[in-house]
JSON list of C-alpha atoms in Angstrom, two decimals:
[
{"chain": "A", "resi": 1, "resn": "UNK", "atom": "CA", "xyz": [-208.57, -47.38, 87.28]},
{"chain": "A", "resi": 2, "resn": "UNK", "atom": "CA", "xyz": [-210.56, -49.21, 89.85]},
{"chain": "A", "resi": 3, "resn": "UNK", "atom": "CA", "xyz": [-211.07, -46.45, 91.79]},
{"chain": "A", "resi": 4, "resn": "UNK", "atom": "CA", "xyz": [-212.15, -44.46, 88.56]},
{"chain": "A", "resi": 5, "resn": "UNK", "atom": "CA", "xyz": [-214.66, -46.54, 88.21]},
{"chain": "A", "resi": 6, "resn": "UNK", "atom": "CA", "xyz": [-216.22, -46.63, 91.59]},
{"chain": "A", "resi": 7, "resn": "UNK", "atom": "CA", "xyz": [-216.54, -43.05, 91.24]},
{"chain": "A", "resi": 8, "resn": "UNK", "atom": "CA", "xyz": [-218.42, -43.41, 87.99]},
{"chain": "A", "resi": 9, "resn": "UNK", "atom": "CA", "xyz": [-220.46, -46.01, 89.74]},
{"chain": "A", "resi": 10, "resn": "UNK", "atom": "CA", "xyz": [-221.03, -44.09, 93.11]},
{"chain": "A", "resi": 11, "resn": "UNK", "atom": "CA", "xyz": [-221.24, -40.41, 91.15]},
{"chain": "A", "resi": 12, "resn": "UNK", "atom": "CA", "xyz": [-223.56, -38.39, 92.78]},
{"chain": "A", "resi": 13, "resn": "UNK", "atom": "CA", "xyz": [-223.21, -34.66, 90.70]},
{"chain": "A", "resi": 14, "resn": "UNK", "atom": "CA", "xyz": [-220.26, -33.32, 90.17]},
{"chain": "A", "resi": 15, "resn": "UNK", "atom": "CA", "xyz": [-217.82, -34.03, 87.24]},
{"chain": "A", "resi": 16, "resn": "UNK", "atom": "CA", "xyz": [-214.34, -35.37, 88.44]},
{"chain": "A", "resi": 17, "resn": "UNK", "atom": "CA", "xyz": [-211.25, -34.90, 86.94]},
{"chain": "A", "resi": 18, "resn": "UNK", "atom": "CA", "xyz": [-208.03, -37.07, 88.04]},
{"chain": "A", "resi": 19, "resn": "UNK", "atom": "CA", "xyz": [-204.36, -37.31, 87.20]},
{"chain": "A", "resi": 20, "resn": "UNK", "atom": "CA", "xyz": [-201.93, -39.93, 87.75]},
{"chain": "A", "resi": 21, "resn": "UNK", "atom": "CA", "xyz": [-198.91, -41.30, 86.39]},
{"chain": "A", "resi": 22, "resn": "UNK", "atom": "CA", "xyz": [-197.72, -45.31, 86.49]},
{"chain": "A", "resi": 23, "resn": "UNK", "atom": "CA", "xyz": [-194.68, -46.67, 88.68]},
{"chain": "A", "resi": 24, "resn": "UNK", "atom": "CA", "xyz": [-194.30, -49.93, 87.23]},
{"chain": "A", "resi": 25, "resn": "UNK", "atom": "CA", "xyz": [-195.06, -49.13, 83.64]},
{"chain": "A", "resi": 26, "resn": "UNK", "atom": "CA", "xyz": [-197.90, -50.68, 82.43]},
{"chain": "A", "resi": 27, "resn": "UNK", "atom": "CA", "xyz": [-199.97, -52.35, 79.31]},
{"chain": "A", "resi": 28, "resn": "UNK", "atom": "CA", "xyz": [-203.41, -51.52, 79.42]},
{"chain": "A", "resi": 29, "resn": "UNK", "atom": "CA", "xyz": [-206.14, -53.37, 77.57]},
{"chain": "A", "resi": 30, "resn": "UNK", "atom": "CA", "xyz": [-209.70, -52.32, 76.36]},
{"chain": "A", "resi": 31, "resn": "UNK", "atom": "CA", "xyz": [-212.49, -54.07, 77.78]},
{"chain": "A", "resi": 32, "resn": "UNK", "atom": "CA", "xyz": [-213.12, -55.63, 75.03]},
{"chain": "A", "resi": 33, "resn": "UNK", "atom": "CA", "xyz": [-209.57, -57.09, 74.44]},
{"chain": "A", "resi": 34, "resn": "UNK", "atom": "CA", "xyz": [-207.89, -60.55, 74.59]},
{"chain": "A", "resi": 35, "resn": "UNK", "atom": "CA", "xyz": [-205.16, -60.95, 76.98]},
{"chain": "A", "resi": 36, "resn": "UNK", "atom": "CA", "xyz": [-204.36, -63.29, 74.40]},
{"chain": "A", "resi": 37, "resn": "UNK", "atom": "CA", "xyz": [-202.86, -60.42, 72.07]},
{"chain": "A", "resi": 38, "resn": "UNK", "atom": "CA", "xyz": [-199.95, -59.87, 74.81]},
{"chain": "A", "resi": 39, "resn": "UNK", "atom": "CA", "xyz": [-197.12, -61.78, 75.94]},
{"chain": "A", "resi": 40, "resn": "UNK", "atom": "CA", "xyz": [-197.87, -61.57, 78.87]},
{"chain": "A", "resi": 41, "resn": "UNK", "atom": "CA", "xyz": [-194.69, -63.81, 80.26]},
{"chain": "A", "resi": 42, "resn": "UNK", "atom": "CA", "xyz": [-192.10, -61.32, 78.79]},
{"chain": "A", "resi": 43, "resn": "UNK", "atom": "CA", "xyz": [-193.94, -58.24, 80.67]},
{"chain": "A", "resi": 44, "resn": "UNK", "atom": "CA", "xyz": [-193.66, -59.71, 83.53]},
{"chain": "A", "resi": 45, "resn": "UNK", "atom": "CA", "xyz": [-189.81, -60.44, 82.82]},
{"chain": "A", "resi": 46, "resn": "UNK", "atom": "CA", "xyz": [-189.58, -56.56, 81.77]},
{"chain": "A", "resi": 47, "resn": "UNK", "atom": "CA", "xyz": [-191.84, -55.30, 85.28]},
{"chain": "A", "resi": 48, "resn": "UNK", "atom": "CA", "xyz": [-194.19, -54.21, 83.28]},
{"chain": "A", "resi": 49, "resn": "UNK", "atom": "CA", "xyz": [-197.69, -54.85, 84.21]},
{"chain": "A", "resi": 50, "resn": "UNK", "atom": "CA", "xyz": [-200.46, -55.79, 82.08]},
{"chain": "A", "resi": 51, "resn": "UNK", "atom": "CA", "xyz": [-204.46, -55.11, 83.20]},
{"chain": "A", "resi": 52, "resn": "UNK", "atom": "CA", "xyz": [-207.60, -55.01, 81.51]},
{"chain": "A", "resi": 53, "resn": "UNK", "atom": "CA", "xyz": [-209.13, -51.27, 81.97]},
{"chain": "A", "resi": 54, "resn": "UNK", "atom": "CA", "xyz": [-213.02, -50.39, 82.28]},
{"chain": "A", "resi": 55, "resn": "UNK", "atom": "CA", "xyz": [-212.87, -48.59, 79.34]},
{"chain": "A", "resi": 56, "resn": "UNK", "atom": "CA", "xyz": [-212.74, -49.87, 75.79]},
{"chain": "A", "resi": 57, "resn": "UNK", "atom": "CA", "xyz": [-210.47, -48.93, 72.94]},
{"chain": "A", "resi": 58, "resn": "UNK", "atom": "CA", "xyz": [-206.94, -50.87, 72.34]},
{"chain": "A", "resi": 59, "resn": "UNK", "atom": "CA", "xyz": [-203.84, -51.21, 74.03]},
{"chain": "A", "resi": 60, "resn": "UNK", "atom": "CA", "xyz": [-201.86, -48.36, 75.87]},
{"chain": "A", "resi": 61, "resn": "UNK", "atom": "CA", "xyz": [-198.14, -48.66, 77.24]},
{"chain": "A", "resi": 62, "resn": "UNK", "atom": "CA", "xyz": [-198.35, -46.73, 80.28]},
{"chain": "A", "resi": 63, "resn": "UNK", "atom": "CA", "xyz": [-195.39, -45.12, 81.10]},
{"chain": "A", "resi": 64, "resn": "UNK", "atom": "CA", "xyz": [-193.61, -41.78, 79.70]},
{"chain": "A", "resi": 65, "resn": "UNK", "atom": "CA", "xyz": [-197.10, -39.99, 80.10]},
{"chain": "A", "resi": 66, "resn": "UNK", "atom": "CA", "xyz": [-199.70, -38.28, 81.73]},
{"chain": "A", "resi": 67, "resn": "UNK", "atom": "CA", "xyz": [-203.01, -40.29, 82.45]},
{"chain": "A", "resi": 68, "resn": "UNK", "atom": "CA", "xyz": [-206.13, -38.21, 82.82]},
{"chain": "A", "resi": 69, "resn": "UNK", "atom": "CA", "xyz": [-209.41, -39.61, 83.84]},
{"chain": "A", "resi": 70, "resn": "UNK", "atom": "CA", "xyz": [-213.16, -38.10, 83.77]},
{"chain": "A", "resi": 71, "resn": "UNK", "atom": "CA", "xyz": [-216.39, -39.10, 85.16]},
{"chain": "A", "resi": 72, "resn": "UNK", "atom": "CA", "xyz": [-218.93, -36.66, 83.52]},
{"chain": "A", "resi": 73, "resn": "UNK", "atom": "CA", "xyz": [-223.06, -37.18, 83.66]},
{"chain": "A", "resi": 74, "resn": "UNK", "atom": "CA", "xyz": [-225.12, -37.50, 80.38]},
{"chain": "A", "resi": 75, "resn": "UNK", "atom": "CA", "xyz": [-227.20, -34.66, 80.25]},
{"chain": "A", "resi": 76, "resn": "UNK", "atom": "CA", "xyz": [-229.39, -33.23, 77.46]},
{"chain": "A", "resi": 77, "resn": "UNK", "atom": "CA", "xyz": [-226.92, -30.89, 76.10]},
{"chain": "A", "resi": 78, "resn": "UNK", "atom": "CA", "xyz": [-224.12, -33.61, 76.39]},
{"chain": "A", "resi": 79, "resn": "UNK", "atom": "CA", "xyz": [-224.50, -36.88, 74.59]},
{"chain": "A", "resi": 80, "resn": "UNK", "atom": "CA", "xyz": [-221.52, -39.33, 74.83]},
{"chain": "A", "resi": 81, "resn": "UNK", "atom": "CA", "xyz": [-219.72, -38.47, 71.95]},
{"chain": "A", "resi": 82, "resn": "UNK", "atom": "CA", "xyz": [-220.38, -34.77, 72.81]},
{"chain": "A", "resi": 83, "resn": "UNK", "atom": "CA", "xyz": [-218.21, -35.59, 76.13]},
{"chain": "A", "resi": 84, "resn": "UNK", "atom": "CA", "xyz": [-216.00, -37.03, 74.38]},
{"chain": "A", "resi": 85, "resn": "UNK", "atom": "CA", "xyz": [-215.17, -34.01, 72.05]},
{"chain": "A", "resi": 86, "resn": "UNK", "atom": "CA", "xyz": [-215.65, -31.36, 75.09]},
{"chain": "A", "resi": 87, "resn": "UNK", "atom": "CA", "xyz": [-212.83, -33.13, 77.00]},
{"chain": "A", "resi": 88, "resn": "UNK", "atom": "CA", "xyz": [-210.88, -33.13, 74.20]},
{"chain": "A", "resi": 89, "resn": "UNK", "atom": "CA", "xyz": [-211.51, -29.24, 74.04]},
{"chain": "A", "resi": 90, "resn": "UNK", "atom": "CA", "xyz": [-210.83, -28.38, 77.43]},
{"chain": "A", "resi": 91, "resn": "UNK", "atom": "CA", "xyz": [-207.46, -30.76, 77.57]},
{"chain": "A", "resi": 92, "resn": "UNK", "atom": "CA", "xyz": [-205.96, -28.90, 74.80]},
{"chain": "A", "resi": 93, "resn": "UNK", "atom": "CA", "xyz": [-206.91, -25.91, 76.45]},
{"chain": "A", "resi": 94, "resn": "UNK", "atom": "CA", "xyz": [-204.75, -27.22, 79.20]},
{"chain": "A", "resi": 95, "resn": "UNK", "atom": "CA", "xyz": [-201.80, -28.26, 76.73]},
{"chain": "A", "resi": 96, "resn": "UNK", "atom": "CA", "xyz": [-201.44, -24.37, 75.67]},
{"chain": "A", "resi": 97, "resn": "UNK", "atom": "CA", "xyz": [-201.29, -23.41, 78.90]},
{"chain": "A", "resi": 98, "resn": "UNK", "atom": "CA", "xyz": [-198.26, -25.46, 79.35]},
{"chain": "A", "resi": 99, "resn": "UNK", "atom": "CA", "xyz": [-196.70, -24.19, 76.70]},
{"chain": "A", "resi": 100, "resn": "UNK", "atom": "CA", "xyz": [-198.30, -21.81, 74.08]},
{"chain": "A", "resi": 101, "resn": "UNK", "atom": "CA", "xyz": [-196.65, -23.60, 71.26]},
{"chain": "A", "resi": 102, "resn": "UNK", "atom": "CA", "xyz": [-199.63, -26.07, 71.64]},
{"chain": "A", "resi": 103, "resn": "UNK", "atom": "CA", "xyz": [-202.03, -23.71, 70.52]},
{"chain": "A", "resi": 104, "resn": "UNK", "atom": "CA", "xyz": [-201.11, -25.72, 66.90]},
{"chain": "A", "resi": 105, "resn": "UNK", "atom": "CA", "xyz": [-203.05, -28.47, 68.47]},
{"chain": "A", "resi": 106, "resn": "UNK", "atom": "CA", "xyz": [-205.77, -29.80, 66.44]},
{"chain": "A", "resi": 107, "resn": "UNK", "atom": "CA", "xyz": [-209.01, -32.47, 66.94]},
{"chain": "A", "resi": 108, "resn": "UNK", "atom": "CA", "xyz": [-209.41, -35.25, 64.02]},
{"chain": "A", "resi": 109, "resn": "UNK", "atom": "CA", "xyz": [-212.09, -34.19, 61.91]},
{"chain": "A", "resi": 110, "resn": "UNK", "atom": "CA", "xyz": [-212.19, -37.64, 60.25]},
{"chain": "A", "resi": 111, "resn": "UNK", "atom": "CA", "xyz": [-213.76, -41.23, 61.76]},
{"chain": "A", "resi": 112, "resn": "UNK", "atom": "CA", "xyz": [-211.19, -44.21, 61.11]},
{"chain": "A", "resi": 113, "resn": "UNK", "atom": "CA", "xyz": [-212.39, -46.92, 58.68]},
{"chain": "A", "resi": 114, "resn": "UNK", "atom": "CA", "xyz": [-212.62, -49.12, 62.31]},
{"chain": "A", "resi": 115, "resn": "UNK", "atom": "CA", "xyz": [-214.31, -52.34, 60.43]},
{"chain": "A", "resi": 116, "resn": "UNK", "atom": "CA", "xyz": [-211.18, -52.91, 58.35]},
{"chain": "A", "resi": 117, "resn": "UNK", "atom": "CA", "xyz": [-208.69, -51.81, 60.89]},
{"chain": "A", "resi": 118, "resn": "UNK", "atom": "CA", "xyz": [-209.34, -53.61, 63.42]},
{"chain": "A", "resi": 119, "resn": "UNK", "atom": "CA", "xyz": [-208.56, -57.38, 60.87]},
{"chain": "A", "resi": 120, "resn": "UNK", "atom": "CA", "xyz": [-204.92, -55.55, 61.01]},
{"chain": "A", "resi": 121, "resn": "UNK", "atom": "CA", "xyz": [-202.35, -56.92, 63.67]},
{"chain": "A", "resi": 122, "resn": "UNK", "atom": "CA", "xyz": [-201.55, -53.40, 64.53]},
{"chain": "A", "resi": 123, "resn": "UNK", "atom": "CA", "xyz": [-205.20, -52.82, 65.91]},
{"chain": "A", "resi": 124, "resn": "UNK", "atom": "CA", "xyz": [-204.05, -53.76, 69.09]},
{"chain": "A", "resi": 125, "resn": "UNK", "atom": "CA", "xyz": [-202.59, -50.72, 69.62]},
{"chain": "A", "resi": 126, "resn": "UNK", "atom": "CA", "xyz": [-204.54, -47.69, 70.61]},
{"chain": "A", "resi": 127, "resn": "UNK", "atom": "CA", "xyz": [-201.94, -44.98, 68.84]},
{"chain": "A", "resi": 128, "resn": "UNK", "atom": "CA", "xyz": [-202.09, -47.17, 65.74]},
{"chain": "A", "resi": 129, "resn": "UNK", "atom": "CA", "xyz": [-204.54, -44.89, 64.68]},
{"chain": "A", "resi": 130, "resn": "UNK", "atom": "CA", "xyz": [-206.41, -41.23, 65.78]},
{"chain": "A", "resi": 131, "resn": "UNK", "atom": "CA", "xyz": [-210.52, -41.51, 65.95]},
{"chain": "A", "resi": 132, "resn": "UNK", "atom": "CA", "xyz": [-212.49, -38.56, 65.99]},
{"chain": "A", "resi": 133, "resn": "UNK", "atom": "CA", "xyz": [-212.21, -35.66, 67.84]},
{"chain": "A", "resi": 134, "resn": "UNK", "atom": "CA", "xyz": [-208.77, -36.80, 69.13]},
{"chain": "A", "resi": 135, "resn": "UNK", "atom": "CA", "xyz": [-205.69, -34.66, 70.00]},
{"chain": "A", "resi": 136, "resn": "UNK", "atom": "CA", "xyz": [-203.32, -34.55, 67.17]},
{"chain": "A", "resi": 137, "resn": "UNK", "atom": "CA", "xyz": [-200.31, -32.35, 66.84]},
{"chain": "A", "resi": 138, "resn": "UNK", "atom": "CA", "xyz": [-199.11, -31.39, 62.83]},
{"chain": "A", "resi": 139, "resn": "UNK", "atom": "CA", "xyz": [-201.24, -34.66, 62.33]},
{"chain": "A", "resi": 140, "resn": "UNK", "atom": "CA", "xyz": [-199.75, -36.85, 64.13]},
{"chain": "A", "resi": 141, "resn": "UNK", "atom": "CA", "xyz": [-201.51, -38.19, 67.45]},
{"chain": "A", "resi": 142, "resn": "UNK", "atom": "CA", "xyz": [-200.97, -37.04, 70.72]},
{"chain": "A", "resi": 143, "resn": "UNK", "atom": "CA", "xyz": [-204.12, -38.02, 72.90]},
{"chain": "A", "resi": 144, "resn": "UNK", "atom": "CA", "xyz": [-205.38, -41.60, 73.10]},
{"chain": "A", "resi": 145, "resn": "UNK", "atom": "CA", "xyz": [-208.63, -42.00, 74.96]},
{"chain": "A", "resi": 146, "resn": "UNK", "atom": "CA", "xyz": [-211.60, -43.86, 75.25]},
{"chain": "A", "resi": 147, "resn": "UNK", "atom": "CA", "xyz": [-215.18, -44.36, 77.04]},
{"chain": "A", "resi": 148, "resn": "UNK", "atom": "CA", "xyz": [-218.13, -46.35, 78.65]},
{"chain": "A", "resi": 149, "resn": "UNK", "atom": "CA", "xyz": [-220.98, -45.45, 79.15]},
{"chain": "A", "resi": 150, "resn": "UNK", "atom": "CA", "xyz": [-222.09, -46.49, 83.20]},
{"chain": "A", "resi": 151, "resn": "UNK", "atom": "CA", "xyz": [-225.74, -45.93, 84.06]},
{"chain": "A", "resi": 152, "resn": "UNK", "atom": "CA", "xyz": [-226.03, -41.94, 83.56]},
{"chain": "A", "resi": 153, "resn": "UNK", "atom": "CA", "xyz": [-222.80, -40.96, 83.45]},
{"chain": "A", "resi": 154, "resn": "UNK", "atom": "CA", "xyz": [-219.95, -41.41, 81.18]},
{"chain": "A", "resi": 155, "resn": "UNK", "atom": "CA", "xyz": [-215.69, -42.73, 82.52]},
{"chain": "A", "resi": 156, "resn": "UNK", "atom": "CA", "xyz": [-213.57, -41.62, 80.08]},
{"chain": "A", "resi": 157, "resn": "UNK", "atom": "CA", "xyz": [-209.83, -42.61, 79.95]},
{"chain": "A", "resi": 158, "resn": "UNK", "atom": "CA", "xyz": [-206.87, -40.52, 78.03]},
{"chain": "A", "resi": 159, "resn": "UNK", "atom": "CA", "xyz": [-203.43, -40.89, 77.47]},
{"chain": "A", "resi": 160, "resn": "UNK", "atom": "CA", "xyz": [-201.19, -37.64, 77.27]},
{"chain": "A", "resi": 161, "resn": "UNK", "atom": "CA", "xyz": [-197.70, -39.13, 75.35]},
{"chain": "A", "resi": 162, "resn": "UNK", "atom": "CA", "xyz": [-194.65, -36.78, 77.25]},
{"chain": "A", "resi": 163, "resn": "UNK", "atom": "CA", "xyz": [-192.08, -39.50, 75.87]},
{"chain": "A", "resi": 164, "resn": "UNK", "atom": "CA", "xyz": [-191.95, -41.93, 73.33]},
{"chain": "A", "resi": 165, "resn": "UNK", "atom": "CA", "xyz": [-191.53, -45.08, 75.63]},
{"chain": "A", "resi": 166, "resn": "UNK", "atom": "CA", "xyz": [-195.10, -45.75, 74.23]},
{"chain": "A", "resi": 167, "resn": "UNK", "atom": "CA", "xyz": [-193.34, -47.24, 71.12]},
{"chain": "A", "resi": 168, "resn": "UNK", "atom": "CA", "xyz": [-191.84, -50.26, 73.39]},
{"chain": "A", "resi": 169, "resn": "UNK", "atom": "CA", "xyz": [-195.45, -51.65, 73.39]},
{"chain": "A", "resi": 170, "resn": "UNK", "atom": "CA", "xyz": [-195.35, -53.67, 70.02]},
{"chain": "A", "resi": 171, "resn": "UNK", "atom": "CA", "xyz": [-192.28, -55.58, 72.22]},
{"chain": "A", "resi": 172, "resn": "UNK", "atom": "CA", "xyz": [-195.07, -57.25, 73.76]},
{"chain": "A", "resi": 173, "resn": "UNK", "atom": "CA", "xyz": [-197.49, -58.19, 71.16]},
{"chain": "A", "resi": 174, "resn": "UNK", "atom": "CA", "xyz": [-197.75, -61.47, 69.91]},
{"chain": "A", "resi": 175, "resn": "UNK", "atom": "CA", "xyz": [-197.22, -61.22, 66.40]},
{"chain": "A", "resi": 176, "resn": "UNK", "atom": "CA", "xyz": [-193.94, -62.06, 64.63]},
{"chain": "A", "resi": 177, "resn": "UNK", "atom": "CA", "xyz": [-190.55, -60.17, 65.15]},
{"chain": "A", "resi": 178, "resn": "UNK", "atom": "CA", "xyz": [-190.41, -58.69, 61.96]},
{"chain": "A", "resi": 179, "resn": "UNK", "atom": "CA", "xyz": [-193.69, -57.16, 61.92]},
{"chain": "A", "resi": 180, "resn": "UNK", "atom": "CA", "xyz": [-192.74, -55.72, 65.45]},
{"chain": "A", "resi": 181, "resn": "UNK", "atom": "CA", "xyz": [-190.43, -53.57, 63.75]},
{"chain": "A", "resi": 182, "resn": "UNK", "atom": "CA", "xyz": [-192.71, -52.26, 61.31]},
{"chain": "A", "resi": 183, "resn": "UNK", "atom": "CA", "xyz": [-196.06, -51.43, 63.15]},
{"chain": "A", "resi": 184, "resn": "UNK", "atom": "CA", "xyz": [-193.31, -50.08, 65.63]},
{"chain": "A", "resi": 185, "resn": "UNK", "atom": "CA", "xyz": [-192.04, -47.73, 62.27]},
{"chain": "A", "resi": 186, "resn": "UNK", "atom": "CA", "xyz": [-195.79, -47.13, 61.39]},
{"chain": "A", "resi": 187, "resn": "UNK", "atom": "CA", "xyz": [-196.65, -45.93, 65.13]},
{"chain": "A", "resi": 188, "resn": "UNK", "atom": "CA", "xyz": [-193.33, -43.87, 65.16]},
{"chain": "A", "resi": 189, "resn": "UNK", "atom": "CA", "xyz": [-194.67, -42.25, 61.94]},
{"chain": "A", "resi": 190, "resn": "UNK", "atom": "CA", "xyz": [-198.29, -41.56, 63.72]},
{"chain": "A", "resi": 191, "resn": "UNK", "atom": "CA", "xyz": [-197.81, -40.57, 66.86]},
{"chain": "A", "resi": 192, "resn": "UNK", "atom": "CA", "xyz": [-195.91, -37.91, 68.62]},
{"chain": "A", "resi": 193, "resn": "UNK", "atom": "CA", "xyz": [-195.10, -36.85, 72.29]},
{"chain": "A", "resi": 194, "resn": "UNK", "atom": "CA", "xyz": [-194.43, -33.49, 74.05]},
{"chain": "A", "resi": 195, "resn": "UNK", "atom": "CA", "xyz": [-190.84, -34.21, 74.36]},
{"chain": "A", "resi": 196, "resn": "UNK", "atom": "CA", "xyz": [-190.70, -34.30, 71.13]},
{"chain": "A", "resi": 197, "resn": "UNK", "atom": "CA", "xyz": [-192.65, -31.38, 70.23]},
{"chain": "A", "resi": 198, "resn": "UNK", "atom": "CA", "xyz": [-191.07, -28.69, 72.72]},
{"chain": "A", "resi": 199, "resn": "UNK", "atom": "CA", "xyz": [-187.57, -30.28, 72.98]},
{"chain": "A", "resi": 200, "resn": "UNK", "atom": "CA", "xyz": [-187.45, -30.84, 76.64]},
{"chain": "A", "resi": 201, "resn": "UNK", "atom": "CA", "xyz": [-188.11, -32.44, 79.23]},
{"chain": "A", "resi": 202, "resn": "UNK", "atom": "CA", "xyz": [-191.63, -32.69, 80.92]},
{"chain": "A", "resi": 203, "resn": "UNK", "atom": "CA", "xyz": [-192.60, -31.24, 83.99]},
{"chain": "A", "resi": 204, "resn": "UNK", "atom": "CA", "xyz": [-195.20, -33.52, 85.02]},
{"chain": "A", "resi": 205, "resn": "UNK", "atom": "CA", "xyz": [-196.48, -31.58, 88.29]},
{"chain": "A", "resi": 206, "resn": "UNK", "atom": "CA", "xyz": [-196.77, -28.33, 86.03]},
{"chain": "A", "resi": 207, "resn": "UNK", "atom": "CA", "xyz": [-198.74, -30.41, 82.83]},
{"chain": "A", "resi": 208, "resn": "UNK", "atom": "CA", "xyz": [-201.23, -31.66, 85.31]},
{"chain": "A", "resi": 209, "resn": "UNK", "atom": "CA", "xyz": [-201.95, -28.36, 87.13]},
{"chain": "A", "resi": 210, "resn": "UNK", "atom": "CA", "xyz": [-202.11, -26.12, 83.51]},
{"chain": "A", "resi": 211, "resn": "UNK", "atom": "CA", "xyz": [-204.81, -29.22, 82.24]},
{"chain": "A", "resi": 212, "resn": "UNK", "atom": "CA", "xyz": [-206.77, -28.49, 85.83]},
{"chain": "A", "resi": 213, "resn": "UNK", "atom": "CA", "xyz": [-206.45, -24.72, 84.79]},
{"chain": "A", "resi": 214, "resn": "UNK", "atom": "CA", "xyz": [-207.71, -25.72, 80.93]},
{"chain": "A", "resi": 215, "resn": "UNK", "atom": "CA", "xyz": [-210.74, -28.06, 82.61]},
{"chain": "A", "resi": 216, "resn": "UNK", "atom": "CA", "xyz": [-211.94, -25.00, 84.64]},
{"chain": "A", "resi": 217, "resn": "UNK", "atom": "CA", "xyz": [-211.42, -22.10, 81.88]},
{"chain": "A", "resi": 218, "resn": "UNK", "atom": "CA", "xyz": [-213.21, -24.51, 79.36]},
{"chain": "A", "resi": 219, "resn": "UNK", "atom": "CA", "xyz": [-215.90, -25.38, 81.04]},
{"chain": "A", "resi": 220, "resn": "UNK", "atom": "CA", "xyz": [-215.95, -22.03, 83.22]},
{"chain": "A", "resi": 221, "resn": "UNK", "atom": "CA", "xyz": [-216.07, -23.30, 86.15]},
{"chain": "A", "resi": 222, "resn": "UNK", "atom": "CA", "xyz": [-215.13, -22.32, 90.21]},
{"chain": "A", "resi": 223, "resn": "UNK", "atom": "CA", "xyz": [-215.59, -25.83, 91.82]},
{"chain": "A", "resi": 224, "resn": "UNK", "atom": "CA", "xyz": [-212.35, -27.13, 93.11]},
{"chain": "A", "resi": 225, "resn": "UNK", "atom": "CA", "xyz": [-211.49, -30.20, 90.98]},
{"chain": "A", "resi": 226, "resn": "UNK", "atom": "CA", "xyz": [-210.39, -33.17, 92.22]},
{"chain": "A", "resi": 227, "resn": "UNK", "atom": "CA", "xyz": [-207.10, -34.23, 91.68]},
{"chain": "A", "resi": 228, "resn": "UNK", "atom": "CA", "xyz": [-204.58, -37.42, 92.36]},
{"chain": "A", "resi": 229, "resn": "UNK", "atom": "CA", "xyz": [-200.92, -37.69, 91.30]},
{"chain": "A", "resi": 230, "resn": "UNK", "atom": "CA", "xyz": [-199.06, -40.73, 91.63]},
{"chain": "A", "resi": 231, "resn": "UNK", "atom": "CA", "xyz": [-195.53, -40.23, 90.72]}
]
């Protein structure tokens, strides 16, 4: 994520698109986050790392899934949350490539009440809840991303669940055990993976060329992308 955000930084004209995977798993915070809000001691005893991203939003368990990372410019026909909707369009073209049971893919319509979610413990977590224009699947959410804004250009950050390891994450919040076990219930009830959907296992080399394919058919385009998989 460093190096994501050098190229945002250094960007010179061309839109990038990267892929990578995490080996150790890994807790992700939003910029804006306290490392306060995870236990921090116990990841470490589980090898599971714990850094704060460039981007904002909440709390991502990195680790059945396929990150996917874009540094787009801010043009006149593309304001932020335009980006943020067009990715969103050409990922899920890349999902029904994969497998054309996707195709019952779907963005959120509706904004989440944010003001009075985030004074709930479960804000921490970013599949808590699906904002606009995120990928949802029979609607429950299968696309976590989020943004920031750097000079002209936008970084935005996604998380593609292809297992439901993600669920493990409220095992490192620090909040009581026994609401563990219910915002872990709640997320179950919210969120859904590809494994789950298609009843199989993932190929991850094949998910991150058919979203390459669905980033060039959507926004019709020849240049080579740029790609990076870290298995």
């Amino acid at each position: 994520m460093d190096f994501d955000l050098e190229l945002a930084k250094s960007f010179q004209s061309i839109p990038v698109l990267r892929l990578y995977r995490w080996k150790p798993y890994c807790v992700s915070l939003g910029a804006n986050q306290s490392m306060d809000e995870i236990n921090i001691e116990k990841a470490s005893t589980d090898n599971i790392d714990v850094i704060k991203r460039p981007t904002g939003g909440r709390a991502i368990l990195h680790s059945e899934e396929l990150t996917y990372s874009v540094v787009f410019p801010i043009e006149l026909n593309y304001s932020a949350k335009a980006i943020y909707n067009e990715i969103n369009l050409a990922l899920k073209e890349g999902l029904i490539f994969y497998n054309p049971i996707l195709s019952q893919l779907e963005l959120e319509h509706n904004q989440a009440d944010f003001k009075n979610f985030y004074k709930e413990d479960k804000s921490a977590i970013c599949f808590a809840v699906s904002s606009k224009s995120e990928i949802n699947f029979n609607g429950k959410k299968l696309v976590g991303s989020a943004q920031r804004k750097i000079g002209k250009v936008v970084l935005q950050h996604g998380s593609i669940l292809c297992g439901d390891f993600h669920l493990n994450i409220t095992d490192y919040l620090n909040i009581e055990e026994q609401r563990k076990e219910e915002i872990r219930s709640e997320i179950s009830n919210t969120t859904i993976d590809l494994k789950s959907i298609l009843h199989q296992e993932i190929n991850y080399e094949l998910l991150a060329e058919c979203i390459i394919l669905g980033f060039k058919k959507y926004f019709n385009s020849d240049v080579n992308v740029k790609e990076q998989i870290f298995q």
